[in-house]
């Protein structure tokens, strides 16, 4: 009965490199949300995806950031040409998409840009 | 502007000393209000969903209540293992975003 899985748990990238964060939702869930959490700040919504579709990306920066949730495999949040300001904890949450909208979070990926 | 504000930012309680955490929100059209617990270095853990004013939910020493403007998380006779950051979030009737507060950091002293 695995919960939401994220990997890697910790990721270190130099400025200008690419970061790829993966999220496998709970079994039976087909909705994924990505959030960014900075120290002393709340979780900020980035993007909401269903299988093969981006439903709402209004919280995601227009440049360098992209997300996908393919038919097979995990959801991926991709950050190109990382900058120091991208250092944060990135969480994904999954939902069954039913009326309840309850979200279940993964353990997060802590990205450090050096 | 859609906003979720939690208070206090930090709370220290003696073991057994009951108290309440507050989450006030200003959103147009509430679809649901959610409470989470987050331990250091971990992802938020779902606790409760509340949908309408007057609704209450309970789980062990925690009880969540909802009015038209705010929600309270009541902690009865807390234990040290209740120490964590408690987050609240709201979802509006429109759109897909969840708006999170910055949390209340609770420390329960034995």
JSON list of C-alpha atoms in Angstrom, two decimals:
[
{"chain": "A", "resi": 1, "resn": "UNK", "atom": "CA", "xyz": [0.00, 0.00, 0.00]},
{"chain": "A", "resi": 2, "resn": "UNK", "atom": "CA", "xyz": [2.67, 2.45, -1.11]},
{"chain": "A", "resi": 3, "resn": "UNK", "atom": "CA", "xyz": [2.07, 6.15, -0.68]},
{"chain": "A", "resi": 4, "resn": "UNK", "atom": "CA", "xyz": [3.26, 8.92, -2.94]},
{"chain": "A", "resi": 5, "resn": "UNK", "atom": "CA", "xyz": [6.88, 8.44, -3.91]},
{"chain": "A", "resi": 6, "resn": "UNK", "atom": "CA", "xyz": [9.32, 11.11, -4.96]},
{"chain": "A", "resi": 7, "resn": "UNK", "atom": "CA", "xyz": [12.88, 10.81, -6.11]},
{"chain": "A", "resi": 8, "resn": "UNK", "atom": "CA", "xyz": [15.50, 11.82, -5.66]},
{"chain": "A", "resi": 9, "resn": "UNK", "atom": "CA", "xyz": [15.05, 12.98, -2.08]},
{"chain": "A", "resi": 10, "resn": "UNK", "atom": "CA", "xyz": [18.00, 15.32, -2.37]},
{"chain": "A", "resi": 11, "resn": "UNK", "atom": "CA", "xyz": [19.40, 16.82, -5.56]},
{"chain": "A", "resi": 12, "resn": "UNK", "atom": "CA", "xyz": [22.38, 19.12, -5.96]},
{"chain": "A", "resi": 13, "resn": "UNK", "atom": "CA", "xyz": [22.87, 20.97, -9.22]},
{"chain": "A", "resi": 14, "resn": "UNK", "atom": "CA", "xyz": [25.27, 23.65, -10.37]},
{"chain": "A", "resi": 15, "resn": "UNK", "atom": "CA", "xyz": [23.88, 26.83, -11.87]},
{"chain": "A", "resi": 16, "resn": "UNK", "atom": "CA", "xyz": [22.91, 26.27, -15.48]},
{"chain": "A", "resi": 17, "resn": "UNK", "atom": "CA", "xyz": [22.29, 22.52, -15.16]},
{"chain": "A", "resi": 18, "resn": "UNK", "atom": "CA", "xyz": [18.95, 20.78, -15.48]},
{"chain": "A", "resi": 19, "resn": "UNK", "atom": "CA", "xyz": [16.99, 19.27, -12.61]},
{"chain": "A", "resi": 20, "resn": "UNK", "atom": "CA", "xyz": [14.46, 16.46, -13.06]},
{"chain": "A", "resi": 21, "resn": "UNK", "atom": "CA", "xyz": [12.15, 15.61, -10.18]},
{"chain": "A", "resi": 22, "resn": "UNK", "atom": "CA", "xyz": [9.98, 12.52, -10.27]},
{"chain": "A", "resi": 23, "resn": "UNK", "atom": "CA", "xyz": [6.70, 11.73, -8.57]},
{"chain": "A", "resi": 24, "resn": "UNK", "atom": "CA", "xyz": [4.79, 8.45, -8.54]},
{"chain": "A", "resi": 25, "resn": "UNK", "atom": "CA", "xyz": [1.24, 8.94, -7.25]},
{"chain": "A", "resi": 26, "resn": "UNK", "atom": "CA", "xyz": [-0.59, 6.63, -4.90]},
{"chain": "A", "resi": 27, "resn": "UNK", "atom": "CA", "xyz": [-2.10, 3.56, -6.49]},
{"chain": "A", "resi": 28, "resn": "UNK", "atom": "CA", "xyz": [-5.41, 4.43, -8.07]},
{"chain": "A", "resi": 29, "resn": "UNK", "atom": "CA", "xyz": [-4.70, 8.17, -8.21]},
{"chain": "A", "resi": 30, "resn": "UNK", "atom": "CA", "xyz": [-4.55, 9.88, -11.58]},
{"chain": "A", "resi": 31, "resn": "UNK", "atom": "CA", "xyz": [-4.22, 13.50, -10.46]},
{"chain": "A", "resi": 32, "resn": "UNK", "atom": "CA", "xyz": [-0.92, 15.10, -9.48]},
{"chain": "A", "resi": 33, "resn": "UNK", "atom": "CA", "xyz": [-0.11, 18.53, -8.04]},
{"chain": "A", "resi": 34, "resn": "UNK", "atom": "CA", "xyz": [3.36, 20.04, -7.70]},
{"chain": "A", "resi": 35, "resn": "UNK", "atom": "CA", "xyz": [4.24, 22.57, -5.00]},
{"chain": "A", "resi": 36, "resn": "UNK", "atom": "CA", "xyz": [7.34, 24.53, -4.02]},
{"chain": "A", "resi": 37, "resn": "UNK", "atom": "CA", "xyz": [8.15, 25.32, -0.40]},
{"chain": "A", "resi": 38, "resn": "UNK", "atom": "CA", "xyz": [10.71, 27.90, 0.61]},
{"chain": "A", "resi": 39, "resn": "UNK", "atom": "CA", "xyz": [11.89, 28.31, 4.23]},
{"chain": "A", "resi": 40, "resn": "UNK", "atom": "CA", "xyz": [9.44, 30.37, 6.28]},
{"chain": "A", "resi": 41, "resn": "UNK", "atom": "CA", "xyz": [6.96, 30.36, 3.39]},
{"chain": "A", "resi": 42, "resn": "UNK", "atom": "CA", "xyz": [3.88, 28.32, 2.71]},
{"chain": "A", "resi": 43, "resn": "UNK", "atom": "CA", "xyz": [3.50, 25.74, 0.01]},
{"chain": "A", "resi": 44, "resn": "UNK", "atom": "CA", "xyz": [3.02, 27.44, -3.35]},
{"chain": "A", "resi": 45, "resn": "UNK", "atom": "CA", "xyz": [0.99, 25.73, -6.05]},
{"chain": "A", "resi": 46, "resn": "UNK", "atom": "CA", "xyz": [2.84, 25.23, -9.30]},
{"chain": "A", "resi": 47, "resn": "UNK", "atom": "CA", "xyz": [0.95, 22.89, -11.60]},
{"chain": "A", "resi": 48, "resn": "UNK", "atom": "CA", "xyz": [-1.92, 20.40, -11.69]},
{"chain": "A", "resi": 49, "resn": "UNK", "atom": "CA", "xyz": [-1.85, 17.45, -14.06]},
{"chain": "A", "resi": 50, "resn": "UNK", "atom": "CA", "xyz": [-3.95, 14.46, -14.97]},
{"chain": "A", "resi": 51, "resn": "UNK", "atom": "CA", "xyz": [-2.63, 11.58, -17.03]},
{"chain": "A", "resi": 52, "resn": "UNK", "atom": "CA", "xyz": [-1.30, 13.03, -20.30]},
{"chain": "A", "resi": 53, "resn": "UNK", "atom": "CA", "xyz": [-2.83, 16.45, -19.61]},
{"chain": "A", "resi": 54, "resn": "UNK", "atom": "CA", "xyz": [-1.76, 19.68, -17.97]},
{"chain": "A", "resi": 55, "resn": "UNK", "atom": "CA", "xyz": [-4.92, 21.01, -16.34]},
{"chain": "A", "resi": 56, "resn": "UNK", "atom": "CA", "xyz": [-3.60, 24.15, -14.64]},
{"chain": "A", "resi": 57, "resn": "UNK", "atom": "CA", "xyz": [-0.06, 25.52, -14.81]},
{"chain": "A", "resi": 58, "resn": "UNK", "atom": "CA", "xyz": [-0.89, 29.01, -13.58]},
{"chain": "A", "resi": 59, "resn": "UNK", "atom": "CA", "xyz": [1.54, 28.76, -10.66]},
{"chain": "A", "resi": 60, "resn": "UNK", "atom": "CA", "xyz": [4.54, 27.71, -12.68]},
{"chain": "A", "resi": 61, "resn": "UNK", "atom": "CA", "xyz": [7.11, 30.21, -13.99]},
{"chain": "A", "resi": 62, "resn": "UNK", "atom": "CA", "xyz": [6.73, 30.66, -17.74]},
{"chain": "A", "resi": 63, "resn": "UNK", "atom": "CA", "xyz": [10.39, 30.03, -18.46]},
{"chain": "A", "resi": 64, "resn": "UNK", "atom": "CA", "xyz": [12.67, 27.13, -17.57]},
{"chain": "A", "resi": 65, "resn": "UNK", "atom": "CA", "xyz": [9.96, 25.09, -15.80]},
{"chain": "A", "resi": 66, "resn": "UNK", "atom": "CA", "xyz": [7.88, 22.34, -17.35]},
{"chain": "A", "resi": 67, "resn": "UNK", "atom": "CA", "xyz": [5.88, 19.38, -16.11]},
{"chain": "A", "resi": 68, "resn": "UNK", "atom": "CA", "xyz": [4.44, 16.22, -17.59]},
{"chain": "A", "resi": 69, "resn": "UNK", "atom": "CA", "xyz": [2.47, 13.20, -16.49]},
{"chain": "A", "resi": 70, "resn": "UNK", "atom": "CA", "xyz": [2.72, 10.56, -19.21]},
{"chain": "A", "resi": 71, "resn": "UNK", "atom": "CA", "xyz": [0.37, 7.65, -19.71]},
{"chain": "A", "resi": 72, "resn": "UNK", "atom": "CA", "xyz": [3.03, 5.34, -18.30]},
{"chain": "A", "resi": 73, "resn": "UNK", "atom": "CA", "xyz": [5.53, 6.27, -15.64]},
{"chain": "A", "resi": 74, "resn": "UNK", "atom": "CA", "xyz": [5.89, 9.01, -13.06]},
{"chain": "A", "resi": 75, "resn": "UNK", "atom": "CA", "xyz": [5.08, 12.68, -13.29]},
{"chain": "A", "resi": 76, "resn": "UNK", "atom": "CA", "xyz": [8.18, 14.77, -13.93]},
{"chain": "A", "resi": 77, "resn": "UNK", "atom": "CA", "xyz": [8.92, 18.36, -12.99]},
{"chain": "A", "resi": 78, "resn": "UNK", "atom": "CA", "xyz": [11.78, 19.68, -15.07]},
{"chain": "A", "resi": 79, "resn": "UNK", "atom": "CA", "xyz": [13.78, 22.80, -14.34]},
{"chain": "A", "resi": 80, "resn": "UNK", "atom": "CA", "xyz": [16.19, 23.91, -17.02]},
{"chain": "A", "resi": 81, "resn": "UNK", "atom": "CA", "xyz": [19.22, 26.16, -16.45]},
{"chain": "A", "resi": 82, "resn": "UNK", "atom": "CA", "xyz": [18.75, 26.20, -12.69]},
{"chain": "A", "resi": 83, "resn": "UNK", "atom": "CA", "xyz": [19.58, 29.32, -10.69]},
{"chain": "A", "resi": 84, "resn": "UNK", "atom": "CA", "xyz": [20.23, 29.71, -6.96]},
{"chain": "A", "resi": 85, "resn": "UNK", "atom": "CA", "xyz": [16.70, 30.99, -6.45]},
{"chain": "A", "resi": 86, "resn": "UNK", "atom": "CA", "xyz": [15.37, 27.58, -7.51]},
{"chain": "A", "resi": 87, "resn": "UNK", "atom": "CA", "xyz": [16.75, 26.02, -4.32]},
{"chain": "A", "resi": 88, "resn": "UNK", "atom": "CA", "xyz": [13.73, 24.81, -2.38]},
{"chain": "A", "resi": 89, "resn": "UNK", "atom": "CA", "xyz": [11.78, 21.75, -1.36]},
{"chain": "A", "resi": 90, "resn": "UNK", "atom": "CA", "xyz": [9.49, 20.49, -4.12]},
{"chain": "A", "resi": 91, "resn": "UNK", "atom": "CA", "xyz": [6.52, 18.39, -3.11]},
{"chain": "A", "resi": 92, "resn": "UNK", "atom": "CA", "xyz": [4.07, 16.49, -5.19]},
{"chain": "A", "resi": 93, "resn": "UNK", "atom": "CA", "xyz": [0.65, 15.41, -4.04]},
{"chain": "A", "resi": 94, "resn": "UNK", "atom": "CA", "xyz": [-1.75, 12.98, -5.61]},
{"chain": "A", "resi": 95, "resn": "UNK", "atom": "CA", "xyz": [-5.49, 12.80, -5.56]},
{"chain": "A", "resi": 96, "resn": "UNK", "atom": "CA", "xyz": [-8.15, 10.42, -6.83]},
{"chain": "A", "resi": 97, "resn": "UNK", "atom": "CA", "xyz": [-9.90, 13.41, -8.36]},
{"chain": "A", "resi": 98, "resn": "UNK", "atom": "CA", "xyz": [-13.21, 12.65, -6.74]},
{"chain": "A", "resi": 99, "resn": "UNK", "atom": "CA", "xyz": [-15.38, 15.20, -5.02]},
{"chain": "A", "resi": 100, "resn": "UNK", "atom": "CA", "xyz": [-13.29, 15.17, -1.86]},
{"chain": "A", "resi": 101, "resn": "UNK", "atom": "CA", "xyz": [-10.14, 16.72, -3.44]},
{"chain": "A", "resi": 102, "resn": "UNK", "atom": "CA", "xyz": [-8.08, 15.18, -0.66]},
{"chain": "A", "resi": 103, "resn": "UNK", "atom": "CA", "xyz": [-4.38, 15.32, -1.48]},
{"chain": "A", "resi": 104, "resn": "UNK", "atom": "CA", "xyz": [-1.69, 12.98, -0.24]},
{"chain": "A", "resi": 105, "resn": "UNK", "atom": "CA", "xyz": [1.85, 14.29, -0.28]},
{"chain": "A", "resi": 106, "resn": "UNK", "atom": "CA", "xyz": [5.15, 12.68, -1.03]},
{"chain": "A", "resi": 107, "resn": "UNK", "atom": "CA", "xyz": [8.27, 13.21, 1.08]},
{"chain": "A", "resi": 108, "resn": "UNK", "atom": "CA", "xyz": [9.59, 15.94, -1.20]},
{"chain": "A", "resi": 109, "resn": "UNK", "atom": "CA", "xyz": [12.76, 16.57, -3.18]},
{"chain": "A", "resi": 110, "resn": "UNK", "atom": "CA", "xyz": [15.17, 19.08, -1.73]},
{"chain": "A", "resi": 111, "resn": "UNK", "atom": "CA", "xyz": [16.93, 20.88, -4.55]},
{"chain": "A", "resi": 112, "resn": "UNK", "atom": "CA", "xyz": [20.12, 22.77, -3.83]},
{"chain": "A", "resi": 113, "resn": "UNK", "atom": "CA", "xyz": [21.69, 24.89, -6.54]},
{"chain": "A", "resi": 114, "resn": "UNK", "atom": "CA", "xyz": [25.35, 25.72, -6.02]},
{"chain": "B", "resi": 1, "resn": "UNK", "atom": "CA", "xyz": [-6.95, 38.89, -2.87]},
{"chain": "B", "resi": 2, "resn": "UNK", "atom": "CA", "xyz": [-7.18, 35.21, -1.98]},
{"chain": "B", "resi": 3, "resn": "UNK", "atom": "CA", "xyz": [-5.34, 34.66, 1.25]},
{"chain": "B", "resi": 4, "resn": "UNK", "atom": "CA", "xyz": [-4.93, 32.14, 4.06]},
{"chain": "B", "resi": 5, "resn": "UNK", "atom": "CA", "xyz": [-3.52, 33.33, 7.37]},
{"chain": "B", "resi": 6, "resn": "UNK", "atom": "CA", "xyz": [-2.61, 31.10, 10.27]},
{"chain": "B", "resi": 7, "resn": "UNK", "atom": "CA", "xyz": [-2.03, 32.13, 13.86]},
{"chain": "B", "resi": 8, "resn": "UNK", "atom": "CA", "xyz": [-0.11, 31.96, 16.00]},
{"chain": "B", "resi": 9, "resn": "UNK", "atom": "CA", "xyz": [3.08, 31.35, 14.04]},
{"chain": "B", "resi": 10, "resn": "UNK", "atom": "CA", "xyz": [4.46, 29.31, 16.92]},
{"chain": "B", "resi": 11, "resn": "UNK", "atom": "CA", "xyz": [2.91, 27.82, 20.03]},
{"chain": "B", "resi": 12, "resn": "UNK", "atom": "CA", "xyz": [4.53, 26.12, 23.01]},
{"chain": "B", "resi": 13, "resn": "UNK", "atom": "CA", "xyz": [2.30, 24.06, 25.27]},
{"chain": "B", "resi": 14, "resn": "UNK", "atom": "CA", "xyz": [2.87, 21.95, 28.32]},
{"chain": "B", "resi": 15, "resn": "UNK", "atom": "CA", "xyz": [1.80, 18.36, 27.92]},
{"chain": "B", "resi": 16, "resn": "UNK", "atom": "CA", "xyz": [-1.92, 18.20, 28.68]},
{"chain": "B", "resi": 17, "resn": "UNK", "atom": "CA", "xyz": [-2.50, 21.93, 28.10]},
{"chain": "B", "resi": 18, "resn": "UNK", "atom": "CA", "xyz": [-5.31, 22.23, 25.53]},
{"chain": "B", "resi": 19, "resn": "UNK", "atom": "CA", "xyz": [-5.32, 25.04, 22.97]},
{"chain": "B", "resi": 20, "resn": "UNK", "atom": "CA", "xyz": [-6.52, 26.06, 19.50]},
{"chain": "B", "resi": 21, "resn": "UNK", "atom": "CA", "xyz": [-4.86, 27.01, 16.24]},
{"chain": "B", "resi": 22, "resn": "UNK", "atom": "CA", "xyz": [-6.53, 29.47, 13.90]},
{"chain": "B", "resi": 23, "resn": "UNK", "atom": "CA", "xyz": [-6.80, 29.57, 10.12]},
{"chain": "B", "resi": 24, "resn": "UNK", "atom": "CA", "xyz": [-8.59, 32.57, 8.62]},
{"chain": "B", "resi": 25, "resn": "UNK", "atom": "CA", "xyz": [-9.25, 32.84, 4.92]},
{"chain": "B", "resi": 26, "resn": "UNK", "atom": "CA", "xyz": [-10.42, 35.39, 2.40]},
{"chain": "B", "resi": 27, "resn": "UNK", "atom": "CA", "xyz": [-11.44, 33.57, -0.74]},
{"chain": "B", "resi": 28, "resn": "UNK", "atom": "CA", "xyz": [-14.48, 34.03, -2.89]},
{"chain": "B", "resi": 29, "resn": "UNK", "atom": "CA", "xyz": [-16.41, 30.78, -2.87]},
{"chain": "B", "resi": 30, "resn": "UNK", "atom": "CA", "xyz": [-14.94, 28.10, -0.63]},
{"chain": "B", "resi": 31, "resn": "UNK", "atom": "CA", "xyz": [-14.92, 24.59, -2.03]},
{"chain": "B", "resi": 32, "resn": "UNK", "atom": "CA", "xyz": [-13.14, 23.01, 0.92]},
{"chain": "B", "resi": 33, "resn": "UNK", "atom": "CA", "xyz": [-10.73, 23.69, 3.78]},
{"chain": "B", "resi": 34, "resn": "UNK", "atom": "CA", "xyz": [-7.97, 21.19, 4.56]},
{"chain": "B", "resi": 35, "resn": "UNK", "atom": "CA", "xyz": [-5.74, 20.63, 7.59]},
{"chain": "B", "resi": 36, "resn": "UNK", "atom": "CA", "xyz": [-2.34, 18.95, 7.38]},
{"chain": "B", "resi": 37, "resn": "UNK", "atom": "CA", "xyz": [0.42, 18.06, 9.79]},
{"chain": "B", "resi": 38, "resn": "UNK", "atom": "CA", "xyz": [4.03, 18.42, 8.65]},
{"chain": "B", "resi": 39, "resn": "UNK", "atom": "CA", "xyz": [7.02, 17.00, 10.50]},
{"chain": "B", "resi": 40, "resn": "UNK", "atom": "CA", "xyz": [10.52, 18.39, 9.81]},
{"chain": "B", "resi": 41, "resn": "UNK", "atom": "CA", "xyz": [11.96, 17.12, 6.56]},
{"chain": "B", "resi": 42, "resn": "UNK", "atom": "CA", "xyz": [8.75, 15.36, 5.54]},
{"chain": "B", "resi": 43, "resn": "UNK", "atom": "CA", "xyz": [5.76, 15.99, 3.35]},
{"chain": "B", "resi": 44, "resn": "UNK", "atom": "CA", "xyz": [2.44, 17.21, 4.78]},
{"chain": "B", "resi": 45, "resn": "UNK", "atom": "CA", "xyz": [0.19, 14.50, 6.18]},
{"chain": "B", "resi": 46, "resn": "UNK", "atom": "CA", "xyz": [-3.53, 14.89, 5.51]},
{"chain": "B", "resi": 47, "resn": "UNK", "atom": "CA", "xyz": [-5.71, 15.32, 8.60]},
{"chain": "B", "resi": 48, "resn": "UNK", "atom": "CA", "xyz": [-9.16, 16.73, 7.77]},
{"chain": "B", "resi": 49, "resn": "UNK", "atom": "CA", "xyz": [-11.39, 18.21, 5.09]},
{"chain": "B", "resi": 50, "resn": "UNK", "atom": "CA", "xyz": [-14.22, 20.60, 5.99]},
{"chain": "B", "resi": 51, "resn": "UNK", "atom": "CA", "xyz": [-16.74, 21.76, 3.42]},
{"chain": "B", "resi": 52, "resn": "UNK", "atom": "CA", "xyz": [-19.34, 23.97, 5.05]},
{"chain": "B", "resi": 53, "resn": "UNK", "atom": "CA", "xyz": [-19.75, 26.31, 8.00]},
{"chain": "B", "resi": 54, "resn": "UNK", "atom": "CA", "xyz": [-20.71, 24.46, 11.15]},
{"chain": "B", "resi": 55, "resn": "UNK", "atom": "CA", "xyz": [-18.97, 21.25, 10.14]},
{"chain": "B", "resi": 56, "resn": "UNK", "atom": "CA", "xyz": [-16.69, 19.51, 12.65]},
{"chain": "B", "resi": 57, "resn": "UNK", "atom": "CA", "xyz": [-14.29, 16.60, 12.29]},
{"chain": "B", "resi": 58, "resn": "UNK", "atom": "CA", "xyz": [-12.40, 14.74, 15.02]},
{"chain": "B", "resi": 59, "resn": "UNK", "atom": "CA", "xyz": [-9.40, 12.45, 15.14]},
{"chain": "B", "resi": 60, "resn": "UNK", "atom": "CA", "xyz": [-7.85, 11.39, 18.43]},
{"chain": "B", "resi": 61, "resn": "UNK", "atom": "CA", "xyz": [-6.86, 14.59, 20.27]},
{"chain": "B", "resi": 62, "resn": "UNK", "atom": "CA", "xyz": [-7.64, 16.87, 17.31]},
{"chain": "B", "resi": 63, "resn": "UNK", "atom": "CA", "xyz": [-10.90, 18.52, 16.36]},
{"chain": "B", "resi": 64, "resn": "UNK", "atom": "CA", "xyz": [-11.35, 20.83, 13.40]},
{"chain": "B", "resi": 65, "resn": "UNK", "atom": "CA", "xyz": [-14.22, 23.29, 13.06]},
{"chain": "B", "resi": 66, "resn": "UNK", "atom": "CA", "xyz": [-15.25, 25.67, 10.30]},
{"chain": "B", "resi": 67, "resn": "UNK", "atom": "CA", "xyz": [-17.08, 29.01, 10.13]},
{"chain": "B", "resi": 68, "resn": "UNK", "atom": "CA", "xyz": [-17.63, 31.28, 7.15]},
{"chain": "B", "resi": 69, "resn": "UNK", "atom": "CA", "xyz": [-14.37, 33.13, 7.78]},
{"chain": "B", "resi": 70, "resn": "UNK", "atom": "CA", "xyz": [-12.10, 30.79, 9.69]},
{"chain": "B", "resi": 71, "resn": "UNK", "atom": "CA", "xyz": [-11.29, 27.34, 10.93]},
{"chain": "B", "resi": 72, "resn": "UNK", "atom": "CA", "xyz": [-9.95, 26.19, 14.27]},
{"chain": "B", "resi": 73, "resn": "UNK", "atom": "CA", "xyz": [-7.88, 23.15, 15.07]},
{"chain": "B", "resi": 74, "resn": "UNK", "atom": "CA", "xyz": [-8.46, 22.30, 18.70]},
{"chain": "B", "resi": 75, "resn": "UNK", "atom": "CA", "xyz": [-5.88, 20.15, 20.44]},
{"chain": "B", "resi": 76, "resn": "UNK", "atom": "CA", "xyz": [-7.06, 18.49, 23.62]},
{"chain": "B", "resi": 77, "resn": "UNK", "atom": "CA", "xyz": [-4.52, 17.31, 26.21]},
{"chain": "B", "resi": 78, "resn": "UNK", "atom": "CA", "xyz": [-1.64, 17.34, 23.73]},
{"chain": "B", "resi": 79, "resn": "UNK", "atom": "CA", "xyz": [1.31, 14.99, 23.97]},
{"chain": "B", "resi": 80, "resn": "UNK", "atom": "CA", "xyz": [4.93, 15.61, 22.88]},
{"chain": "B", "resi": 81, "resn": "UNK", "atom": "CA", "xyz": [4.32, 13.51, 19.76]},
{"chain": "B", "resi": 82, "resn": "UNK", "atom": "CA", "xyz": [1.80, 16.14, 18.62]},
{"chain": "B", "resi": 83, "resn": "UNK", "atom": "CA", "xyz": [4.70, 18.53, 18.08]},
{"chain": "B", "resi": 84, "resn": "UNK", "atom": "CA", "xyz": [4.74, 19.47, 14.39]},
{"chain": "B", "resi": 85, "resn": "UNK", "atom": "CA", "xyz": [3.79, 22.26, 12.02]},
{"chain": "B", "resi": 86, "resn": "UNK", "atom": "CA", "xyz": [0.09, 22.35, 11.25]},
{"chain": "B", "resi": 87, "resn": "UNK", "atom": "CA", "xyz": [-0.91, 23.70, 7.86]},
{"chain": "B", "resi": 88, "resn": "UNK", "atom": "CA", "xyz": [-4.26, 24.73, 6.54]},
{"chain": "B", "resi": 89, "resn": "UNK", "atom": "CA", "xyz": [-5.22, 25.11, 2.89]},
{"chain": "B", "resi": 90, "resn": "UNK", "atom": "CA", "xyz": [-8.32, 26.18, 1.01]},
{"chain": "B", "resi": 91, "resn": "UNK", "atom": "CA", "xyz": [-9.64, 25.35, -2.41]},
{"chain": "B", "resi": 92, "resn": "UNK", "atom": "CA", "xyz": [-11.99, 27.73, -4.17]},
{"chain": "B", "resi": 93, "resn": "UNK", "atom": "CA", "xyz": [-15.09, 26.87, -6.13]},
{"chain": "B", "resi": 94, "resn": "UNK", "atom": "CA", "xyz": [-13.33, 28.07, -9.26]},
{"chain": "B", "resi": 95, "resn": "UNK", "atom": "CA", "xyz": [-9.93, 27.02, -10.52]},
{"chain": "B", "resi": 96, "resn": "UNK", "atom": "CA", "xyz": [-7.75, 24.18, -9.33]},
{"chain": "B", "resi": 97, "resn": "UNK", "atom": "CA", "xyz": [-5.37, 25.81, -6.90]},
{"chain": "B", "resi": 98, "resn": "UNK", "atom": "CA", "xyz": [-4.99, 25.09, -3.24]},
{"chain": "B", "resi": 99, "resn": "UNK", "atom": "CA", "xyz": [-3.90, 28.10, -1.16]},
{"chain": "B", "resi": 100, "resn": "UNK", "atom": "CA", "xyz": [-1.78, 27.23, 1.85]},
{"chain": "B", "resi": 101, "resn": "UNK", "atom": "CA", "xyz": [-1.09, 29.19, 5.01]},
{"chain": "B", "resi": 102, "resn": "UNK", "atom": "CA", "xyz": [2.42, 29.39, 6.41]},
{"chain": "B", "resi": 103, "resn": "UNK", "atom": "CA", "xyz": [1.56, 27.11, 9.30]},
{"chain": "B", "resi": 104, "resn": "UNK", "atom": "CA", "xyz": [1.64, 27.04, 13.08]},
{"chain": "B", "resi": 105, "resn": "UNK", "atom": "CA", "xyz": [4.68, 25.40, 14.64]},
{"chain": "B", "resi": 106, "resn": "UNK", "atom": "CA", "xyz": [3.49, 23.52, 17.71]},
{"chain": "B", "resi": 107, "resn": "UNK", "atom": "CA", "xyz": [5.87, 22.34, 20.43]},
{"chain": "B", "resi": 108, "resn": "UNK", "atom": "CA", "xyz": [4.51, 20.25, 23.29]},
{"chain": "B", "resi": 109, "resn": "UNK", "atom": "CA", "xyz": [6.82, 20.10, 26.28]},
{"chain": "B", "resi": 110, "resn": "UNK", "atom": "CA", "xyz": [6.76, 16.99, 28.49]}
]
